[in-house]
Structure formats: structure tokens, C-alpha cells
XYZ file of C-alpha atoms in Angstrom:
337
model
C 65.205 89.638 103.721
C 64.239 92.557 105.655
C 67.831 93.852 106.019
C 67.980 94.116 102.067
C 64.568 95.327 101.718
C 65.531 98.726 100.650
C 68.108 97.542 98.049
C 65.461 95.136 96.705
C 62.751 97.898 96.481
C 65.173 100.434 94.657
C 66.430 97.814 92.313
C 62.766 97.154 91.230
C 62.173 100.905 90.960
C 65.315 101.448 88.957
C 64.623 98.452 86.622
C 61.032 99.886 86.055
C 62.536 103.317 85.318
C 65.271 102.111 83.166
C 62.841 99.913 80.957
C 61.302 103.329 80.030
C 64.561 105.260 79.861
C 62.976 108.314 81.350
C 64.408 110.330 84.076
C 61.089 111.523 85.401
C 59.842 107.837 85.641
C 63.027 106.949 87.800
C 62.373 109.833 90.143
C 58.774 109.078 90.519
C 59.392 105.634 91.895
C 62.632 106.306 93.628
C 62.820 107.565 97.126
C 66.329 107.664 97.741
C 67.174 111.326 96.355
C 64.245 112.795 98.629
C 65.793 110.899 101.508
C 69.236 112.479 100.906
C 67.589 115.959 100.435
C 65.974 115.592 104.032
C 69.306 114.872 105.861
C 70.924 117.539 107.859
C 74.548 117.012 107.065
C 77.454 118.911 108.665
C 80.375 117.827 106.515
C 83.941 118.959 107.497
C 84.670 119.255 103.757
C 83.887 122.230 101.476
C 80.600 120.826 99.718
C 80.830 123.425 96.916
C 84.373 122.716 96.136
C 83.934 119.068 96.403
C 80.866 118.956 94.076
C 82.718 121.062 91.473
C 85.761 118.924 91.745
C 83.740 115.713 91.161
C 81.672 117.392 88.448
C 84.999 118.357 86.565
C 86.213 114.772 86.802
C 83.117 113.015 85.568
C 81.699 115.603 83.290
C 78.386 115.199 85.151
C 76.447 118.176 86.985
C 74.681 116.965 90.180
C 71.146 118.106 91.028
C 71.258 116.744 94.584
C 74.481 117.538 96.520
C 73.710 115.374 99.455
C 73.931 112.210 97.458
C 77.343 113.007 96.606
C 78.356 113.852 100.217
C 77.077 110.420 101.250
C 79.346 108.780 98.444
C 82.293 110.198 100.277
C 81.187 109.148 103.806
C 82.890 106.040 105.279
C 80.882 103.966 107.793
C 83.314 105.331 110.629
C 81.828 108.707 110.008
C 78.406 107.730 109.154
C 77.071 106.885 112.524
C 75.026 108.757 115.074
C 75.479 108.971 118.799
C 73.653 105.811 119.530
C 76.057 103.699 117.205
C 73.549 103.134 114.577
C 74.515 103.204 111.011
C 72.349 105.942 109.386
C 74.215 106.882 106.135
C 77.433 105.975 104.599
C 78.671 105.147 101.052
C 77.969 101.239 101.248
C 74.676 101.260 99.318
C 76.195 103.588 96.710
C 79.332 101.554 96.455
C 77.237 98.306 95.968
C 75.358 99.942 93.302
C 78.258 101.403 91.522
C 80.369 98.191 91.764
C 77.530 96.395 89.618
C 77.158 99.073 86.980
C 80.931 99.545 86.539
C 81.332 95.815 85.906
C 78.516 96.261 83.216
C 80.048 99.158 81.640
C 83.497 97.428 81.612
C 82.034 94.409 79.698
C 80.356 96.669 77.182
C 83.769 98.591 76.666
C 85.655 95.331 76.171
C 83.282 93.886 73.721
C 83.019 97.086 71.680
C 86.884 97.393 71.599
C 87.847 93.829 71.291
C 89.432 93.978 67.971
C 91.775 96.795 69.107
C 92.358 94.938 72.387
C 93.281 91.660 70.794
C 95.956 93.095 68.724
C 98.653 92.360 71.287
C 97.431 88.986 72.296
C 99.867 86.577 74.013
C 100.768 83.370 72.397
C 99.121 80.198 73.894
C 96.163 82.246 75.035
C 92.712 82.268 73.306
C 90.778 85.480 72.463
C 88.417 84.963 75.322
C 91.207 84.386 77.847
C 92.992 87.788 76.758
C 89.592 89.627 77.057
C 89.253 87.897 80.662
C 92.710 89.319 81.603
C 91.765 92.720 80.577
C 88.310 92.602 82.406
C 90.167 91.523 85.679
C 92.581 94.506 85.345
C 89.690 96.834 84.695
C 87.955 95.849 87.765
C 90.729 95.749 90.333
C 90.404 97.593 93.669
C 94.008 98.440 93.188
C 93.204 100.493 90.016
C 90.156 102.166 91.870
C 92.279 103.209 94.754
C 94.984 104.531 92.495
C 92.411 106.667 90.675
C 91.130 107.997 93.915
C 94.632 109.016 94.863
C 96.004 110.250 91.616
C 92.755 112.495 91.002
C 92.964 113.960 94.504
C 89.520 112.606 95.421
C 90.922 110.982 98.745
C 91.220 114.638 100.180
C 87.474 114.747 100.378
C 86.702 111.428 101.989
C 84.842 111.812 105.429
C 86.268 109.141 107.870
C 87.638 108.619 111.269
C 90.063 105.751 110.433
C 93.702 105.387 111.142
C 94.660 105.337 107.353
C 95.943 109.047 107.067
C 99.660 108.182 107.321
C 99.241 105.361 104.650
C 97.280 107.627 102.239
C 99.803 110.312 102.798
C 102.642 107.827 101.909
C 100.542 106.552 98.923
C 100.140 110.098 97.548
C 103.893 110.811 97.852
C 104.729 107.648 95.981
C 102.299 108.450 93.149
C 103.846 111.862 92.959
C 107.491 110.403 92.955
C 106.892 107.641 90.430
C 104.478 109.273 88.196
C 104.761 107.891 84.674
C 106.299 104.678 86.029
C 103.468 103.271 88.123
C 102.584 99.509 88.013
C 99.206 99.216 89.461
C 100.049 95.617 90.513
C 102.897 96.744 92.755
C 100.635 99.189 94.869
C 99.385 96.613 97.353
C 101.473 98.083 100.290
C 99.526 101.255 99.986
C 96.005 99.891 99.013
C 93.098 100.712 101.248
C 89.732 99.469 100.275
C 87.992 102.577 101.300
C 89.685 104.471 98.432
C 88.371 102.148 96.023
C 84.940 102.138 97.511
C 84.396 105.959 97.190
C 85.140 105.705 93.422
C 82.349 103.013 93.191
C 80.063 105.133 95.384
C 80.490 108.077 93.144
C 79.374 106.222 90.015
C 76.364 104.884 92.102
C 75.557 108.366 93.119
C 75.503 109.595 89.505
C 73.137 106.732 88.636
C 70.762 107.618 91.560
C 71.089 111.360 90.864
C 70.558 111.209 87.073
C 68.150 108.259 86.945
C 69.820 107.400 83.554
C 72.038 104.511 82.859
C 73.247 106.190 79.722
C 74.441 109.467 81.583
C 76.064 107.274 84.165
C 78.058 105.438 81.441
C 79.154 108.571 79.890
C 80.328 110.015 83.317
C 82.122 106.638 84.033
C 83.848 106.692 80.698
C 84.809 110.304 81.180
C 86.540 109.438 84.490
C 87.899 105.966 83.685
C 88.808 105.894 79.930
C 92.422 107.297 80.285
C 93.274 104.951 83.193
C 91.763 101.884 81.578
C 93.701 102.627 78.304
C 97.000 103.090 80.314
C 96.751 100.449 83.031
C 94.288 97.768 82.037
C 94.148 97.369 78.229
C 97.460 95.656 78.141
C 97.522 93.619 81.421
C 100.296 91.206 82.726
C 99.272 87.551 82.548
C 98.168 86.403 86.070
C 101.053 84.769 87.938
C 99.526 81.024 87.995
C 98.769 81.501 84.174
C 102.083 82.750 83.484
C 103.670 79.689 85.267
C 101.460 77.311 83.279
C 102.615 79.194 79.984
C 106.269 78.908 81.159
C 105.815 75.083 81.551
C 104.238 74.890 78.214
C 107.471 76.099 76.776
C 109.707 73.578 78.589
C 109.061 70.134 77.637
C 110.405 68.719 80.791
C 107.994 70.739 82.749
C 104.728 69.889 81.026
C 103.685 67.606 83.754
C 103.871 70.426 86.368
C 100.799 71.996 84.874
C 98.962 69.295 86.706
C 100.175 70.491 90.166
C 97.751 71.388 92.713
C 98.389 74.624 94.752
C 97.221 74.513 98.429
C 97.281 77.289 100.991
C 97.441 76.618 104.819
C 97.597 78.762 107.965
C 100.383 77.921 110.363
C 99.226 79.210 113.623
C 101.284 80.814 116.358
C 101.120 77.810 118.596
C 102.086 75.524 115.742
C 105.189 77.807 114.877
C 106.312 77.557 118.439
C 105.503 73.755 119.037
C 107.040 72.448 115.760
C 109.641 74.979 114.702
C 110.637 76.724 118.024
C 109.842 80.096 116.374
C 107.999 82.791 118.302
C 105.690 85.026 116.137
C 103.008 87.481 116.896
C 100.845 86.566 113.934
C 100.217 83.380 112.001
C 102.108 82.366 108.757
C 100.786 81.391 105.450
C 102.050 78.232 103.979
C 101.759 77.996 100.049
C 102.527 74.544 98.775
C 102.672 72.783 95.332
C 101.456 69.338 95.249
C 102.785 66.851 92.418
C 101.649 63.269 92.602
C 100.393 63.743 96.044
C 103.769 65.084 97.303
C 104.885 68.525 98.297
C 107.580 69.486 95.725
C 107.772 73.160 96.490
C 106.559 75.383 99.336
C 107.096 78.944 100.708
C 106.001 80.631 103.942
C 104.805 84.234 104.068
C 104.012 86.435 107.031
C 100.114 87.041 106.960
C 100.835 90.798 106.310
C 102.604 90.216 103.088
C 100.639 91.379 99.986
C 100.316 89.514 96.717
C 101.366 86.047 98.220
C 100.017 84.284 95.214
C 102.072 86.419 92.876
C 105.153 85.956 95.156
C 104.828 82.274 95.314
C 104.775 81.640 91.423
C 107.682 84.057 91.037
C 109.715 82.153 93.693
C 108.747 78.930 91.938
C 109.914 80.125 88.570
C 113.254 81.218 90.004
C 113.694 77.910 91.568
C 112.919 76.023 88.434
C 115.448 77.969 86.473
C 118.004 76.803 88.997
C 116.998 73.120 88.822
C 115.633 71.142 85.880
C 113.750 68.777 88.012
C 112.405 70.712 91.088
C 112.424 68.275 93.936
C 112.324 70.370 97.229
C 111.539 69.078 100.591
C 111.206 72.482 102.417
C 107.961 71.235 104.067
C 109.950 68.989 106.219
C 111.908 71.832 107.874
C 110.438 75.300 108.444
C 112.212 77.964 106.490
C 112.919 80.716 109.124
C 113.699 83.264 106.424
C 110.169 83.365 105.159
C 109.157 86.586 103.267
C 108.115 89.559 105.609
C 107.724 92.211 102.934
């Protein structure tokens, strides 16, 4: 409990202040802003340029610049010479993640009539809203926002992600207008998403107002949510179930159970005679206690679940009654990319 004492204390203080909805009350109880003000930071970024950039994106004017610097500081940079973590965006990201989910729910409920106009058949209203909520809270979307807006240029870090981020930016610039957020797995870096959440957390800390924070969040997020989240694709597994519903001969396959197993390097060599540097992930579909379909994916492959159901659907189109026995012999041509 000691480890999370600060978070617990600050949540109590924030709750007290938000009940009264007074900024002064928040600052009277809250100690984080003064803690940030006392920090002696030597950021490599241009602080004034960075603050102005974020203020333009969010429509919010910061009173404490240091809180915003911490919001862009990765743990690889937020360490002193002794190796002790002293300040990075983790606490702000934790707070931002929570309030973003709250804001998303409020937005979806308030716009539900509009959002339900394009509801898919065979899905209830609440299922449709859940799809939208999931799309609105994806780290893939947050990291895309970070790259698309240019915020990534201000992140303070000492990671080896520079090349991936550069390729990500080039891809976004090249494919602008044709971006599918779900296809950005190969470029996704959690640090990019964390910074977006940390900035929202920083605004709450700096302003002491949930209403002000929501307005800033909406200012930054609304266009992205409208474009990339309000009309989401049906999740792979749900799409497969929906496909089965349309085909009478496949209705029983809705009861199939999906299993995921790790095939170790040792097992690959011992059972299949294949030498691999990493483990392989085996996805199986169990029907009446028998494996009727399975695929192997390299552990580095993104969106394995999505690929599995897409592969399954392709195979079903080729055969009216799937009866595959690929589990008996290892498929050496498993997906690597």
C-alpha cells in the first residue's frame, strides 16, 4: 500500500476538490503542482515551443510548465544517476487513462442516437456502443494521434524506437486520408499512446477542473473519434459469429472454443525438427472436443487474433464443412508478418 500511497492520497484530494468544483479547493489540498514547480529540469526540448504546441492542440493554457514536461518524459529519461525513478509520465498516464475512459463514455451516451444510425444487423444497440467504446480507447488510436499531430517530436526518451517512429511518420504522411488504425500494429509503440494520456492527466492536475479537462480532451480528440472510432469494424471473433449466423450449415460453429498455446523453441525442434530463435503461438478452434482448425504465428506477428479469424473465414469459404487436421503436422509456413 505504501507504494501507491501518493496515488491514493492524490485521488482523495482530487475527489474532495471535484465535489466542490472549485479550482482553489483542488490546489489547497493538492501537492503535485508545487512538487513539479520545485523540480530543476534540463529538458532537451524547447519548453516554450512545446507548451505552446500542446496549448494549441488542446485549447488549454498551462499555468505550470513543468507538469507538461513530465507528461512527455519516458521512464528511460526520468532517472537520476543512482537509477531511482524520480519523475516520468507514469502517474500522469495512469490518471489520464482513467479520465479519458470516463469522457468517452459520456460522449457515446450523449451521441448514442447519431452513433446508432449505422448499426449492423444482428447486433443490439448496446453491442454497437461497446464496439465504439473499444475503438475510442485503443492505444493504436492514441499513438496515431501522437504521430499525426507531431507530439512525438517532443517526447524525452532514451529508447531504441527512433527508427520505428520515423517510419511511422513517413507512413502516416504517405497514406494520409487512407489510414486504417487497425492496420498500424507494425508501427505501434506504447510510449506514443502513453504521452497522449499523460497530457490529459497533466491538464487535470494543472487546472484542477474536470470540466476544463473534458473540454481540452474534446478539443484534441473529437475529430479523430469522429473519423476513426464512431464507425468501427466489428471485432474479428464477433464478425466470424455473425458470418456463421448467415450460413445455416455453420451455426454450430458458433459454439467453438478458441485456444491459444505457446510452442517453445525446444518443442519446435523436438517435435517438428524446426530450428527457431523464438517461440511460436498456436491458435486452435475446438469443436466437440476436437481441433478442427489451427494456425501457427511467429510471436512477433501483430493482430494474431484478427489474422486467425480471417484465415478461418477464408478456409470456410473453400470448404462447406471444415475438417482440418493441421494440428497433427506442423505447418512450416506459419505467418511471420
